[in-house]
Each structure stands twice: as structure tokens, then as C-alpha cells.
XYZ file of C-alpha atoms in Angstrom:
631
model
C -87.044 42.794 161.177
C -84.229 45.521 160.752
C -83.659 45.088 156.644
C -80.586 46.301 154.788
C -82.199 48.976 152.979
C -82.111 50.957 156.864
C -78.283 50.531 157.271
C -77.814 53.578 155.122
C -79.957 55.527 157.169
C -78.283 54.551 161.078
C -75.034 54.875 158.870
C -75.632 58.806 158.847
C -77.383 58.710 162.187
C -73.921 57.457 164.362
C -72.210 60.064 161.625
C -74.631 63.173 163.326
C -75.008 61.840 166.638
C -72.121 59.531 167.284
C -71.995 57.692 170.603
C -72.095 54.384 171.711
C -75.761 53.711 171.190
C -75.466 54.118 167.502
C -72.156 51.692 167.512
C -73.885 49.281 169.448
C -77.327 49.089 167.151
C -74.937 48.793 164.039
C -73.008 46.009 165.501
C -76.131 44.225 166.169
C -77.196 44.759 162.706
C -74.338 43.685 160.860
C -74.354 40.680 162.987
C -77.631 39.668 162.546
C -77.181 40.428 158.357
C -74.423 37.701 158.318
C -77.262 34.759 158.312
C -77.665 36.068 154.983
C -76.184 33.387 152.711
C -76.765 31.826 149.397
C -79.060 35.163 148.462
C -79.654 33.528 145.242
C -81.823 30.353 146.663
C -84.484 33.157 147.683
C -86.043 35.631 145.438
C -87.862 37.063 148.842
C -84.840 37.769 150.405
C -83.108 38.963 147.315
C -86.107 41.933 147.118
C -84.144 43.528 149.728
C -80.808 43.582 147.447
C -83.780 45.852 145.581
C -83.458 48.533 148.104
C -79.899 48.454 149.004
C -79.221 49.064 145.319
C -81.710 51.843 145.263
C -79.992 53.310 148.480
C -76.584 53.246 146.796
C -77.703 54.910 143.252
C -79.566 57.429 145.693
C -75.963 57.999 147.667
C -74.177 58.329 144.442
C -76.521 60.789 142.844
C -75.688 62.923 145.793
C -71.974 62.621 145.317
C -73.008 63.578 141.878
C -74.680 66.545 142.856
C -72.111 67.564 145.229
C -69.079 66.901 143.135
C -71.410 69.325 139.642
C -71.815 72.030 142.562
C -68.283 72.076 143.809
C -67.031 72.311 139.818
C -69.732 74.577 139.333
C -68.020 77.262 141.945
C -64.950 76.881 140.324
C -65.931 77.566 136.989
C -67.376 80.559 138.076
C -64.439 81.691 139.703
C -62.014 80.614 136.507
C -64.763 82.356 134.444
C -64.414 85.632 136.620
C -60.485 85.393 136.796
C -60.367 84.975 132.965
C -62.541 88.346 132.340
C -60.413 89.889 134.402
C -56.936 88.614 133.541
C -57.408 88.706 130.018
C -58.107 92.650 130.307
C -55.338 93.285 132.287
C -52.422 91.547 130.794
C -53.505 94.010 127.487
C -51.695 97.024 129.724
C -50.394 95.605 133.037
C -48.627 98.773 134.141
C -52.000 100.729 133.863
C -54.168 98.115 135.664
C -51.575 97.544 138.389
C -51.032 101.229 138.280
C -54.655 101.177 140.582
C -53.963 101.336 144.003
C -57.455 99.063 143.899
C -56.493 96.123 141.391
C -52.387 96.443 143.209
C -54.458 95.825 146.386
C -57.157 93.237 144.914
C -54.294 91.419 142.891
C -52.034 91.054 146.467
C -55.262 89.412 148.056
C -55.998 87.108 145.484
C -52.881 85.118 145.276
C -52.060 85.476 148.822
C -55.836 84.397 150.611
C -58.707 83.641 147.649
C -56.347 81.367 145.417
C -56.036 79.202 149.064
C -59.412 78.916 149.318
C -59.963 77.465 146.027
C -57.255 75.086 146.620
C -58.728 73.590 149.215
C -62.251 73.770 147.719
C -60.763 71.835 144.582
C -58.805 69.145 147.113
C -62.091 68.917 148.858
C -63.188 65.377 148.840
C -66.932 64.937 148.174
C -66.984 61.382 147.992
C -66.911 60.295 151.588
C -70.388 59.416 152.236
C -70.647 57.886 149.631
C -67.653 55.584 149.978
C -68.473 54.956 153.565
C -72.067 53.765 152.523
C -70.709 51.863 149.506
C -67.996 50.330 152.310
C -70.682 49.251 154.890
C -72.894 47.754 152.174
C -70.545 45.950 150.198
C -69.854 43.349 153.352
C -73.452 41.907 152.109
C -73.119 42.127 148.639
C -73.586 38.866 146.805
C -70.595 37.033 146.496
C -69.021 34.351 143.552
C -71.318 32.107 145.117
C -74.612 33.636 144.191
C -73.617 35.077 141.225
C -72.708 31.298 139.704
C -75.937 30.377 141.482
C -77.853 32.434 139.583
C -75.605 31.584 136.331
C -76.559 27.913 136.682
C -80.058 28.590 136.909
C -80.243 30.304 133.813
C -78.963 27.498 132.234
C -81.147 24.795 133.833
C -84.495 27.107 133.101
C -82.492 26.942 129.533
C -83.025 23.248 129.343
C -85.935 22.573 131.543
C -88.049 25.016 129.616
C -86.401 24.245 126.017
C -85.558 27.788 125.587
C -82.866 28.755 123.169
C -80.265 31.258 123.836
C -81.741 34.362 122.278
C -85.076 34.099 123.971
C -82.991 34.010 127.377
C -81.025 37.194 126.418
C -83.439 39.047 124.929
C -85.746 38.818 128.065
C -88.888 37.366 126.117
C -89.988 35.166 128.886
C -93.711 34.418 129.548
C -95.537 36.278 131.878
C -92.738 38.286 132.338
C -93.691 42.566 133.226
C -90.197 43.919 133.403
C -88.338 43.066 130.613
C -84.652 43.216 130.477
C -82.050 42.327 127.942
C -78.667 40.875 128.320
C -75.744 42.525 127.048
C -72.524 40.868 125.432
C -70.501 41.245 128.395
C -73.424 39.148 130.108
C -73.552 36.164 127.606
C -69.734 36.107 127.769
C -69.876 35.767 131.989
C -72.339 33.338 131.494
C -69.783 31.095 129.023
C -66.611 31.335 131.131
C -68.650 30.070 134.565
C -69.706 27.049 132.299
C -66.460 26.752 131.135
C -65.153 26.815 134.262
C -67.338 23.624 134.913
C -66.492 21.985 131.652
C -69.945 22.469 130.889
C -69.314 23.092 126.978
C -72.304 22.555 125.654
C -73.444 25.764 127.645
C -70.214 27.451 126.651
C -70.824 27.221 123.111
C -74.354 28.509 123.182
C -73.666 31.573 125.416
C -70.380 32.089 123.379
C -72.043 31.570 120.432
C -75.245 34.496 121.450
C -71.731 36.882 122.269
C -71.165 36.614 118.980
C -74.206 37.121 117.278
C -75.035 39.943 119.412
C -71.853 41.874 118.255
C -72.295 41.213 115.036
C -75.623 43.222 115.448
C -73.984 46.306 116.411
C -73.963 45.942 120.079
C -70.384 47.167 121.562
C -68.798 45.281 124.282
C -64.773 45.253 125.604
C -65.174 41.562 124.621
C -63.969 40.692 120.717
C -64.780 38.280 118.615
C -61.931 36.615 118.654
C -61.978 35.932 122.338
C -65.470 34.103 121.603
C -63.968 32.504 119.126
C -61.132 30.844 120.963
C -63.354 29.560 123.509
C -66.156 28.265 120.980
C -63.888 26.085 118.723
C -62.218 24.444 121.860
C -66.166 23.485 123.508
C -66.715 22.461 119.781
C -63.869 19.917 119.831
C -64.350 18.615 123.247
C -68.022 17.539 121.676
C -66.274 15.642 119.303
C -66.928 17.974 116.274
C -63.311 18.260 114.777
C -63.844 19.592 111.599
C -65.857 22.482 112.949
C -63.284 23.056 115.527
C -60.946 23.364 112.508
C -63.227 25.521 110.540
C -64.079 27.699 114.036
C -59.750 27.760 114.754
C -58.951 29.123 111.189
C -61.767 31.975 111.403
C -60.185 32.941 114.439
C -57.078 33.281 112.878
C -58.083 35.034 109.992
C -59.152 37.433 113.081
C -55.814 37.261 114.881
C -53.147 35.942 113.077
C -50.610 36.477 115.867
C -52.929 34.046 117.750
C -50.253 31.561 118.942
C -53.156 28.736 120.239
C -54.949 29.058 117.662
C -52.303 28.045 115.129
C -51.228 25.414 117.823
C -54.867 23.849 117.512
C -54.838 24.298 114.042
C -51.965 21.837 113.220
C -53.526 19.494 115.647
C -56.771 19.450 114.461
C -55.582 19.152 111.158
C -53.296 15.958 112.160
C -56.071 14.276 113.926
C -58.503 14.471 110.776
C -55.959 13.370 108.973
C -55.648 10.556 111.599
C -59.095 9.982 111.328
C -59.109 9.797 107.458
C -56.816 6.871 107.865
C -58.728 4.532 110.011
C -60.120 1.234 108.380
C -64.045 1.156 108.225
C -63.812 -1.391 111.296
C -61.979 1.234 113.409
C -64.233 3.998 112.502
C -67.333 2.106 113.429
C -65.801 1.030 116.246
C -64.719 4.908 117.867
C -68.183 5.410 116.414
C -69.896 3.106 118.496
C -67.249 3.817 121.521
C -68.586 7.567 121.364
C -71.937 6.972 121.035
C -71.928 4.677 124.139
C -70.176 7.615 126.447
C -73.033 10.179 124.920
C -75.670 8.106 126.138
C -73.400 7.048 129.170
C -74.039 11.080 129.970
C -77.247 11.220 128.701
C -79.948 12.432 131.126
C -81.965 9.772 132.978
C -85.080 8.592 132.090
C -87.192 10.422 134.649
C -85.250 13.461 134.539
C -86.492 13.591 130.874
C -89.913 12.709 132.286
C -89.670 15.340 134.839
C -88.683 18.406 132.802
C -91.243 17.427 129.588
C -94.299 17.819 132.705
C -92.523 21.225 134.269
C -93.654 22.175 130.316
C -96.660 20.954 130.963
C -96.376 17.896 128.765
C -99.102 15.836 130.912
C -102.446 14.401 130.648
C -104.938 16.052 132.802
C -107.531 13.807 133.411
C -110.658 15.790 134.196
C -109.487 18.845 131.293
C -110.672 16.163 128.702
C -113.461 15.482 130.425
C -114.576 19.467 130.546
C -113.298 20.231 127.114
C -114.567 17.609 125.269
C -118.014 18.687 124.303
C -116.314 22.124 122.833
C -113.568 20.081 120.741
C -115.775 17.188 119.493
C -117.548 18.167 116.603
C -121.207 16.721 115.454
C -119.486 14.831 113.004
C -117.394 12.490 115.266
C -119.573 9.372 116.239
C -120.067 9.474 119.917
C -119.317 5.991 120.067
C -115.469 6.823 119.277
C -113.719 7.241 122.485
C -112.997 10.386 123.872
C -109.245 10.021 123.213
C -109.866 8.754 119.445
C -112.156 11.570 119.026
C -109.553 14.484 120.276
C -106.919 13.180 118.068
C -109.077 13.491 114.957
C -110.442 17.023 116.100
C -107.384 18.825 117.288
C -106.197 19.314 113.548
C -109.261 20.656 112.916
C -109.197 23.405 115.392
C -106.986 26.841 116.166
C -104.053 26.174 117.714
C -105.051 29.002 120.026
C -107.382 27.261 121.182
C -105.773 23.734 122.444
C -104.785 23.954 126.374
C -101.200 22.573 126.555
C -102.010 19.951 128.924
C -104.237 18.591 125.367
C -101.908 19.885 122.582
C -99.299 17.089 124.158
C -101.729 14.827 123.031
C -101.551 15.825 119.314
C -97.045 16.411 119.430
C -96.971 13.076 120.608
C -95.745 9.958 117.721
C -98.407 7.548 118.940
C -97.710 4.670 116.536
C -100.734 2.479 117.360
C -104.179 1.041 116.147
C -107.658 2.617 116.289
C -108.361 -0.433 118.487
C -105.230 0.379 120.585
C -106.485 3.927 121.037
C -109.908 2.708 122.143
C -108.598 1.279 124.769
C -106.536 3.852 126.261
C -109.525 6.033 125.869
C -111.655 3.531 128.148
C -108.789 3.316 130.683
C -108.500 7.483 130.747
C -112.237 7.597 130.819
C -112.789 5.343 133.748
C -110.135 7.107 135.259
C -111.779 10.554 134.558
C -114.960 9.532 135.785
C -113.613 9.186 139.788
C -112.501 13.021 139.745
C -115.130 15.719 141.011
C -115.516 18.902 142.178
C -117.376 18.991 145.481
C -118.351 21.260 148.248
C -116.712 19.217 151.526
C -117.295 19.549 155.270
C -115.608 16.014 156.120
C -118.238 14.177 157.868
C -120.359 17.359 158.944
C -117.337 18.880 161.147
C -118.954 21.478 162.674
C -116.241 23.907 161.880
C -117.706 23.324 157.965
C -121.267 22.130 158.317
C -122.764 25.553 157.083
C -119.478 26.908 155.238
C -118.306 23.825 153.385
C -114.874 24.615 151.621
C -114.131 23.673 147.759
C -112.498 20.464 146.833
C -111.027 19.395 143.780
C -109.373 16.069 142.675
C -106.561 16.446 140.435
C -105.354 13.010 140.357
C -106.881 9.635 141.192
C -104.108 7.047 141.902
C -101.861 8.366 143.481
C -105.429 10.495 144.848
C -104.317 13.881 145.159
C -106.962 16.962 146.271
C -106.774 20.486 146.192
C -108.569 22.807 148.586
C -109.473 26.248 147.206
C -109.212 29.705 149.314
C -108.386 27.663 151.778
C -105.846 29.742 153.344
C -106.294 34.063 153.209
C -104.334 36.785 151.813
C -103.765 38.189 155.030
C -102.888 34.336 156.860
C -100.097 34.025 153.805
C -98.544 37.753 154.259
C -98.336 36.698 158.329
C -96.930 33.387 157.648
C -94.261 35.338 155.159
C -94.040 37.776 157.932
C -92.907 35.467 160.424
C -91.038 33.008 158.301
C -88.123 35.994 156.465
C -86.202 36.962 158.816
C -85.792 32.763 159.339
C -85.066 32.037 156.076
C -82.245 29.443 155.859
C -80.913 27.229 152.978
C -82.852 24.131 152.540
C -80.713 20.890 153.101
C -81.175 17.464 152.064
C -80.699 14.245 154.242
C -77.847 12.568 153.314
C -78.589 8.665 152.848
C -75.210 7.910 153.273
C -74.298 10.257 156.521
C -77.297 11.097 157.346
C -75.648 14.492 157.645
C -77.835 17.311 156.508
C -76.423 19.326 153.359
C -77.466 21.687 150.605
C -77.883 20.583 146.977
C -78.242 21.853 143.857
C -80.998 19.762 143.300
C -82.780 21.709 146.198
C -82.398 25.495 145.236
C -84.558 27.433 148.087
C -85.006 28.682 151.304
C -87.197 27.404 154.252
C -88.193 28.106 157.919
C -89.599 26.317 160.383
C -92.950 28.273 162.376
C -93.920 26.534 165.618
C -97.414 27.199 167.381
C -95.613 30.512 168.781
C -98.118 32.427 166.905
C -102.170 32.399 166.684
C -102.285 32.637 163.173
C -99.378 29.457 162.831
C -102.220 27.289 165.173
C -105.306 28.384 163.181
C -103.702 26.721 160.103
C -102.672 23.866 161.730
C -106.221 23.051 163.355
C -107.367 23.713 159.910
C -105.603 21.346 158.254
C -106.693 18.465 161.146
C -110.117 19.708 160.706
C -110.060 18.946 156.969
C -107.705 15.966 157.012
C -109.027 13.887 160.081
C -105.234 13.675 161.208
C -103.971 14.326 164.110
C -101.234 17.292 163.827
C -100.093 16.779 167.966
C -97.217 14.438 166.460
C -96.366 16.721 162.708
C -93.677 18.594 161.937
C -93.696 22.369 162.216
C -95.143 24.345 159.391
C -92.149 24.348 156.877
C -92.507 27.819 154.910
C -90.078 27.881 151.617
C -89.035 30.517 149.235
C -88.009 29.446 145.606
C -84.658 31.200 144.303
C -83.421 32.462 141.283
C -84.882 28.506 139.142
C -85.390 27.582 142.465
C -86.222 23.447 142.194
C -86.431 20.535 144.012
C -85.674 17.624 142.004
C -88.081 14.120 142.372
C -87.661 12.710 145.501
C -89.825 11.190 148.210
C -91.230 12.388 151.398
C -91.198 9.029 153.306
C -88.851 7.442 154.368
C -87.963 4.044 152.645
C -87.461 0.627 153.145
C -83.355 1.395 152.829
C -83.527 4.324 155.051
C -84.845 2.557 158.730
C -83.519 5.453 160.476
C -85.192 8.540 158.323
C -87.221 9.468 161.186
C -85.878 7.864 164.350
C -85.222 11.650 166.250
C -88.687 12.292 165.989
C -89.885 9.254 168.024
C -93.715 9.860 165.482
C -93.474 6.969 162.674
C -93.085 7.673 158.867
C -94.648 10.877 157.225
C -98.355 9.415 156.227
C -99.257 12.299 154.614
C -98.297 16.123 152.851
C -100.177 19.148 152.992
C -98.780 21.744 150.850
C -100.001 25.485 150.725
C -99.508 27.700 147.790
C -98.969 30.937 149.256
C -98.577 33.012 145.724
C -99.260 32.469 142.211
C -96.216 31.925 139.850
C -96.158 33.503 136.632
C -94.442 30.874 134.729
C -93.355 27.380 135.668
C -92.836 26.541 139.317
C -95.585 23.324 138.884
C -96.003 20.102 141.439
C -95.307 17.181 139.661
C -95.582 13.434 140.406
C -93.018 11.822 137.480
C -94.167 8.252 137.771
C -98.032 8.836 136.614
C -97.659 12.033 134.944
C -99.687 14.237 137.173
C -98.957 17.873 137.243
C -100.055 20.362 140.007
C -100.344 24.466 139.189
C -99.398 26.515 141.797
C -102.487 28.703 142.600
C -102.548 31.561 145.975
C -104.647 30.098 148.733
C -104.766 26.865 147.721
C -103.732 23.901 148.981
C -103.030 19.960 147.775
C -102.727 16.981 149.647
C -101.974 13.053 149.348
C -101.043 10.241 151.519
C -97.749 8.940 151.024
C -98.450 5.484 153.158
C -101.066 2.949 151.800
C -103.075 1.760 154.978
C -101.373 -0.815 155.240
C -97.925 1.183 156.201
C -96.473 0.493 153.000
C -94.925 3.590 151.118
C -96.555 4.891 148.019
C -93.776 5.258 145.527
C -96.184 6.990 143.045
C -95.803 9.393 145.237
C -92.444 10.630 143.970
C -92.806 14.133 143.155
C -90.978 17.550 142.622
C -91.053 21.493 142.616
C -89.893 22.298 138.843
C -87.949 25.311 138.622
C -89.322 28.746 138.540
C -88.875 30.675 134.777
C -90.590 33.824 136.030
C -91.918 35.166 139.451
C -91.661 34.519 143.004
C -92.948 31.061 144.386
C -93.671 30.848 148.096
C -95.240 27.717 149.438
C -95.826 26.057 153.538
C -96.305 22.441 154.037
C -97.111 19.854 157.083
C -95.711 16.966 156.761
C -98.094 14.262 159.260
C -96.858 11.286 160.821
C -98.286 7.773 161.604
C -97.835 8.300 165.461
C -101.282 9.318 166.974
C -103.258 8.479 163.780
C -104.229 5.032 164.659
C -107.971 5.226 165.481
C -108.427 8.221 163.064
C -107.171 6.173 159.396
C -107.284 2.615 160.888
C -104.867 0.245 159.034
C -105.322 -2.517 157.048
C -103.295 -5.282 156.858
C -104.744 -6.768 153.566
C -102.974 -7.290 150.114
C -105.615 -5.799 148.217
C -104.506 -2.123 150.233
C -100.821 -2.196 149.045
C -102.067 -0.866 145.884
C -105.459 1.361 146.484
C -105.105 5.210 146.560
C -107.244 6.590 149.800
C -110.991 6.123 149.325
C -112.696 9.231 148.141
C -113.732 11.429 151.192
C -117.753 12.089 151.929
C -118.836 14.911 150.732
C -122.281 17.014 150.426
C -122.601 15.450 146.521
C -120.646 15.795 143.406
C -121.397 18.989 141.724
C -120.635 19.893 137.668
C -117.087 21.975 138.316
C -119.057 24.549 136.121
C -121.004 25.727 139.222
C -118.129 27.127 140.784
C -114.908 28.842 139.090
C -111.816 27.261 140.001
């Protein structure tokens, strides 16, 4: 793969050698850059940005360099000229009076004087401006950089992070910290503006501000922050703020023509307002109130961010944990639940995973007796997740190398598979899968056209069997699953981008979409496989909204799940997401398996007692105590 960072480098190659070779193998290159698109859906691809930048600072310091040495020779020569002018303008007539200095003088303004003209018209800058011109056709454009904007903003309200935490860099697991300037916040306003996002206007406005007022120096004024910040402000129906916000900006500016514009309007709709009758107050009350929760987020959505912050119940972490949390106090006959409740405000906060510390945020307003009986049902539950060594049905492949398996949820039953796939497997797959990179598109149920959202921020590529390495995997993942992989999709490889997401959705296809998977000639998707192909330093988690399971993305593992009941029917507890990514680089491969071919190998069953069963738990070589092996 020919990457931008050597453009610079054939860019002074055809400037030495010239010839049509050199033409040729640029015009190849450029054209094969172009598929680079939407650089901000792929933090993989955007590494490379990385070393064009470092090419162009590297070009520019040699401009530099050129530019000090060029002024450096003609200081020396105005330093030289001044010596020697400034001693002979004291008696002209004697130091012309030298046959040497007449001669010396005569060649001086006639020849040397030349020469430093065109030494000082000399234009150093031309490599670099020919670099800077070739690079700049695959620069980021508007598109990326609101891209990127956005997904500030929806890490800002997926994570619960406030403004200043955002600017100031202090992310977690962050290693190279960097701080936003005013000029930044302010850039990061106007493109919500622009989308009459105001709510995000007025916080980003709002940090401008408050980062001025600490010293920091920008070409942006208060003022301007000001004007935008009381308008946002009014739009949310705050009016007397806006009012209060308007006449602080005119205290500012007191030229300000739109500010005293607002300010008499403002003033006349309070006024307006102070005249209603109780009745039509509570009715624009109650007329406002319905449109905010008209706009309000959905109910999963809420569900769906609260477990990207890991806000869920992990069913077998009580179940490990409990014997450190429970004191000898606690009867043992209170339920584990009960008993975790009582004991978590008695214990460092340090210590509480966050998974448990949900637990003790959460308002439960119920009985003792209520509580027992969650406990039972979370207990029962916890008791049909395991840790095992697994060789499905003594497959030879396994039979004296078993591989780890882990349940992390029963219903829907979801397993993970640990160092399942190897460093050097993942790097190939990566390898292979860059220089295909492409925006990942949605299915639309409408058209049935495919199209990017912004509910789907990454990049993917498809790897067929083209490669050993792309087979081994794929044998691998029939060997473990029992499934047959002659009729599954290609292995999908994606790369997360700048909050790169993908909101709840399915991977079936439903009762209202006949046609999902007509093309393909194989049945419905059965099952997912998903590699994790790094580790993600903060968010970036597998989530299943409906029961509140949460998956961690861990390097060389792997999860998978049936999304069709045996009987056919889909498995709508299936519905899961990517959350976005706060900090690091998330790179993950799935299979997606169809019904076709899989007939004699997970027989179907036609009963109505298998509409609602997760997938019996697999054979194994015995449960084991997770403690003998670290996951």
C-alpha cells in the first residue's frame, strides 16, 4: 500500500529525475488516494494524516532554514557595507582618492549590488509550496472536520462529560493529552449553531468564555460569545436570561445594533408574559413542556448511552465479588442483592467495580421482600454462567488444546472466546483490510438503497478466502461454532472513527423486511461472530439495550450469539450496538452465518416452548472456578 506520507518523497524524485515514469507513478497515486473519504469515520486511516503532517512541518522547517541562511548572507554583507560606508563618508575625497576603493566602489554598484538583488528576490519557498500544493488535494475537508465536531459532542452526552473536561483533555485512559484553545471551543459553537443545535452552542460558547476570562488570548471577544449565547439561551425558552445575557453584551458593545434590537424585544415579550392570566400561563406551560419531551431522547437511547457508561448488571461480577463485599455480619440467608446494597456504603468507593456501584446510584424504591426476589431471579440467573475450557464435542482440532470460554450473558446466551485469534492473525487481517477501507452504509428499509448514517460512524472491508490467514479464521470459527461458514458472509473488518458508533439495531432481518437477504440466495443471519482485534482505552463497549448486557472490548477475543431461536424465529433481545469510542482506536472483524447449509448441524424445532429459549449451553470438559484461569 503506497501511503501519503511517500508522496513527498516521489514529489522530489520526478523534481531530480523528471520523466515520464515519475509522472506516471504520481498519477497512479493520486488516483488511488481519492478513495479516501470521510477520514474522520476511521482513526486507522486518519494515522496516516499523522505523517503527512509530520512531512509538511519537516518541509517547512527547511524553508525555514533556507529562508535564516539566505538573510543570514545578507546581513553579513549589510554588516560589511556599513563598516565600510560609515568610514568613508567621514572623508569621501580621501577614500575615493584610492585608486583601490575608486576601483572597488565602481564594482560594487555595478556587479556585487546585482548579485544581492537577486539573492534577496530569490524565492526559497518553492518546495515547500509545491509539497504543501500536492498534499493539500487530501487534506480533510468541511466534511470531516464537522464529523469530528459532532463527535465531540455526542462523546459529550454519551459519556456525561461537561465542557471543561472535554477542553481541557482530561479524558480516561488518555496518554497524550491536549488542550483546546478558545478559538477551538468557539469552532465547535458556530458548527452547532449552524445545526440549530443550541444547547451545544451555549456550552461551547459558554467554555469560550470562561477560558478568556482565565487569561487565555484568542482573536475571538467576548462579546462575539456573547451574542451567540443569549440568542441559544432564548431559543431554549429562557427569556429573562436572554435579557440579562443581551444587556451584558451591551454593556460590552454599546454600538451593538442586535443586541439593542433583542433587547427591546425581549423586554416586550416578558412584559407580554407578565400579562397572561394564570390559565394562559399554565397552559404555554404545559404547551412547552409537551414539545421538550416531544424532543426528548427515546427511551432506549437513554438505555443505551447509561450501559456505554457502564451502568449494567453483570451477572457473574456479583457472583465473584461477593464473598470480598459481604461482611461476617450480613446473614447469609439475605440474598446476594440485599446483602450488596447494605455493604456497598460500608466500603471505599475505590473499591466498587462500576458495573456494582450502579447498583448503589440507583433510587430503588421497594421492599426487603421485593429485593429478595430480584436477588433469587439474578442468582438463578448467575448460577448458568461459567468459565470452561471447550473443545466442542472433542473436535480434534481442540481435543488436547481446548480454548477458553466465557459466558457473559445467559438469555440472550452470549460467549466469549479468549486468545482466540493472535497478534500477528489481527495485524494481517488490518494489513489486508486498510487499503479497503470504505464508509460503512446502512440498508435502507424504505429503498433498500445502501447509505451512510450518522448513526453508523466507521469504516469496513470486506476479506474473501484470497488469503491463508482470512481461511484459517474462518475454519476456526466453524470449528468452534458447529456452523457451516460455505454459505457466510465475508469477514467484515471495521475501523471505529473519531466517536465512531453504531447505534442499536439488529442483525437479522425482520418480519417487515422479507427481502433483507434475498441477493444472497443463504436464509436469515442465524448467528454473529465478532472479533476484537485491539483493546480500547475508554468506551467503545458491545451492548444488548433490551436486557442490559454489556460486552468489553478485549484484543484476541471474540463473542458470539445466535440471533434465530431454533425455531427460525428472530431473537429481538438480540438488539445490540457499538457505543462510541471516548479514547483509542477500536478495530473489530465479524462473520455474520446464515441458515442455508446449517440444517443437519443446529436442527430446528418447531415447538412453542423454543420461541423463547436462548441456545442450550455447549459441552464442555467441566465447569471450572473462573479463578483458575485469568481472564
Amino acid at each position: 500500500m503506497i501511503l501519503w506520507r511517500h508522496i513527498p518523497i516521489l514529489l522530489r524524485l520526478r523534481m531530480e529525475l523528471g520523466g515520464v515514469f515519475c509522472t506516471m507513478l504520481l498519477t497512479f497515486l493520486f488516483q488511488s488516494c481519492s478513495a479516501y473519504t470521510d477520514l474522520y469515520t476511521s482513526i486507522g486511516q486518519m494515522t496516516d494524516l499523522l505523517y503527512t503532517e509530520k512531512d509538511l512541518v519537516t518541509s517547512l522547517m527547511d524553508y525555514i532554514q533556507a529562508e535564516e541562511n539566505k538573510l543570514k548572507q545578507v546581513k553579513k554583507w549589510a554588516e560589511r557595507l556599513d563598516m565600510l560606508t560609515t568610514t568613508a563618508t567621514q572623508d569621501p575625497e580621501g577614500f575615493v582618492g584610492h585608486p583601490v576603493n575608486a576601483f572597488k566602489l565602481m564594482k560594487r554598484l555595478n556587479t556585487e549590488w546585482g548579485t544581492l538583488e537577486s539573492l534577496v528576490l530569490q524565492d526559497m519557498s518553492n518546495a515547500f509550496i509545491s509539497n504543501l500544493t500536492v498534499q493539500r488535494k487530501y487534506f480533510p475537508g468541511d466534511e470531516d472536520q464537522i464529523g469530528a465536531a459532532k463527535a465531540l459532542m455526542r462523546l459529550q452526552d454519551t459519556y456525561q462529560l461537561d465542557s471543561n473536561t472535554i477542553s481541557t483533555g482530561n479524558l480516561p485512559g488518555v496518554r497524550y493529552k491536549n488542550a483546546m484553545t478558545v478559538d477551538d471551543c468557539y469552532e465547535l459553537g458556530k458548527i452547532a449553531y449552524t445545526d440549530a443545535d443550541y444547547y451545544h452552542t451555549e456550552l461551547w460558547m459558554s467554555q469560550a468564555i470562561k477560558q478568556l476570562e482565565q487569561g487565555e488570548e484568542s482573536t475571538v471577544d467576548k462579546a462575539t460569545l456573547l451574542d451567540y449565547i443569549s440568542y441559544c439561551v432564548y431559543q431554549q425558552g429562557e427569556l429573562e436570561r436572554a435579557l440579562e445575557l443581551t444587556k451584558e453584551l451591551i454593556k460590552l458593545d454599546p454600538e451593538h445594533q442586535r443586541a439593542k434590537s433583542n433587547r427591546i424585544y425581549f423586554e416586550k415579550q416578558l412584559e407580554k408574559q407578565r400579562g397572561e392570566t394564570v390559565r394562559e400561563g399554565e397552559a404555554r406551560r404545559k404547551e412547552e413542556a409537551d414539545a421538550r419531551r416531544a424532543n426528548d431522547p427515546i427511551p432506549e437511547k437513554k438505555k443505551y448511552e447509561g450501559l456505554c457508561r457502564g451502568e449494567g448488571i453483570k451477572l457473574h461480577f456479583l457472583a465473584q465479588h461477593a464473598n470480598n463485599l459481604l461482611p461476617a455480619a450480613v446473614p447469609r440467608s439475605l440474598c446476594l442483592f440485599t446483602a450488596l446494597l447494605l455493604v456497598m456504603k460500608r466500603i471505599p468507593a475505590a473499591r466498587i467495580h462500576p458495573a456494582t456501584s450502579l447498583l448503589m446510584q440507583s433510587n430503588i424504591k421497594t421492599s426487603w421482600t421485593g429485593l429478595g426476589k430480584l436477588a433469587r431471579v439474578y442468582s438463578r440467573r448467575q448460577k448458568r454462567l461459567f468459565c470452561r475450557y471447550y473443545d466442542n464435542h472433542r473436535h480434534p482440532r481442540y481435543l488436547l488444546g481446548p480454548v477458553r470460554q466465557e459466558d457473559e450473558w445467559d438469555r440472550p446466551y452470549i460467549v466469549r472466546y479468549h486468545d482466540i485469534i493472535s497478534h500477528s492473525e489481527i495485524e494481517r487481517v488490518k494489513e489486508l483490510a486498510k487499503p479497503r477501507l470504505q464508509r460503512a452504509t446502512i440498508s435502507n428499509p424504505i429503498t433498500g438503497v445502501l447509505e451512510t448514517a450518522q448513526y453508523r460512524i466507521s469504516k469496513s472491508a470486506w476479506l474473501t478466502y484470497e488469503h491463508p490467514v482470512v481461511a484459517t479464521i474462518n475454519q476456526r470459527i466453524e470449528d468452534l461454532t458447529g456452523l457451516d461458514m460455505n454459505t457466510a458472509e465475508e469477514l467484515q473488518v471495521a475501523n471505529y472513527g473519531v466517536g465512531g458508533q453504531y447505534e442499536p439495531h439488529f442483525d437479522f432481518g425482520r418480519k417487515d423486511e422479507p427481502d433483507a437477504f434475498k441477493e444472497l440466495g443463504t436464509g436469515n443471519r442465524i448467528a454473529t461472530w465478532l472479533f476484537y482485534m485491539s483493546d480500547v482505552a475508554a468506551g467503545g463497549a458491545t451492548v444488548f439495550p433490551d436486557v442490559g448486557a454489556v460486552v468489553w472490548p478485549k484484543k484476541g477475543t471474540a463473542v458470539f450469539w445466535y440471533n434465530l431461536f431454533p425455531s427460525g424465529e428472530g431473537d429481538y433481545s438480540t438488539r445490540h450496538a457499538a457505543c462510541p469510542v471516548l479514547v483509542g482506536n477500536k478495530w473489530v472483524s465479524n462473520k455474520w452465518i446464515h441458515e442455508r447449509g446449517q440444517e443437519f448441524r443446529r436442527r430446528c424445532s418447531l415447538g412453542e416452548e423454543d420461541r423463547g429459549l436462548s441456545p442450550p449451553i455447549p459441552r464442555s470438559l467441566g465447569v471450572i472456578n473462573p479463578t483458575h484461569f485469568r481472564l
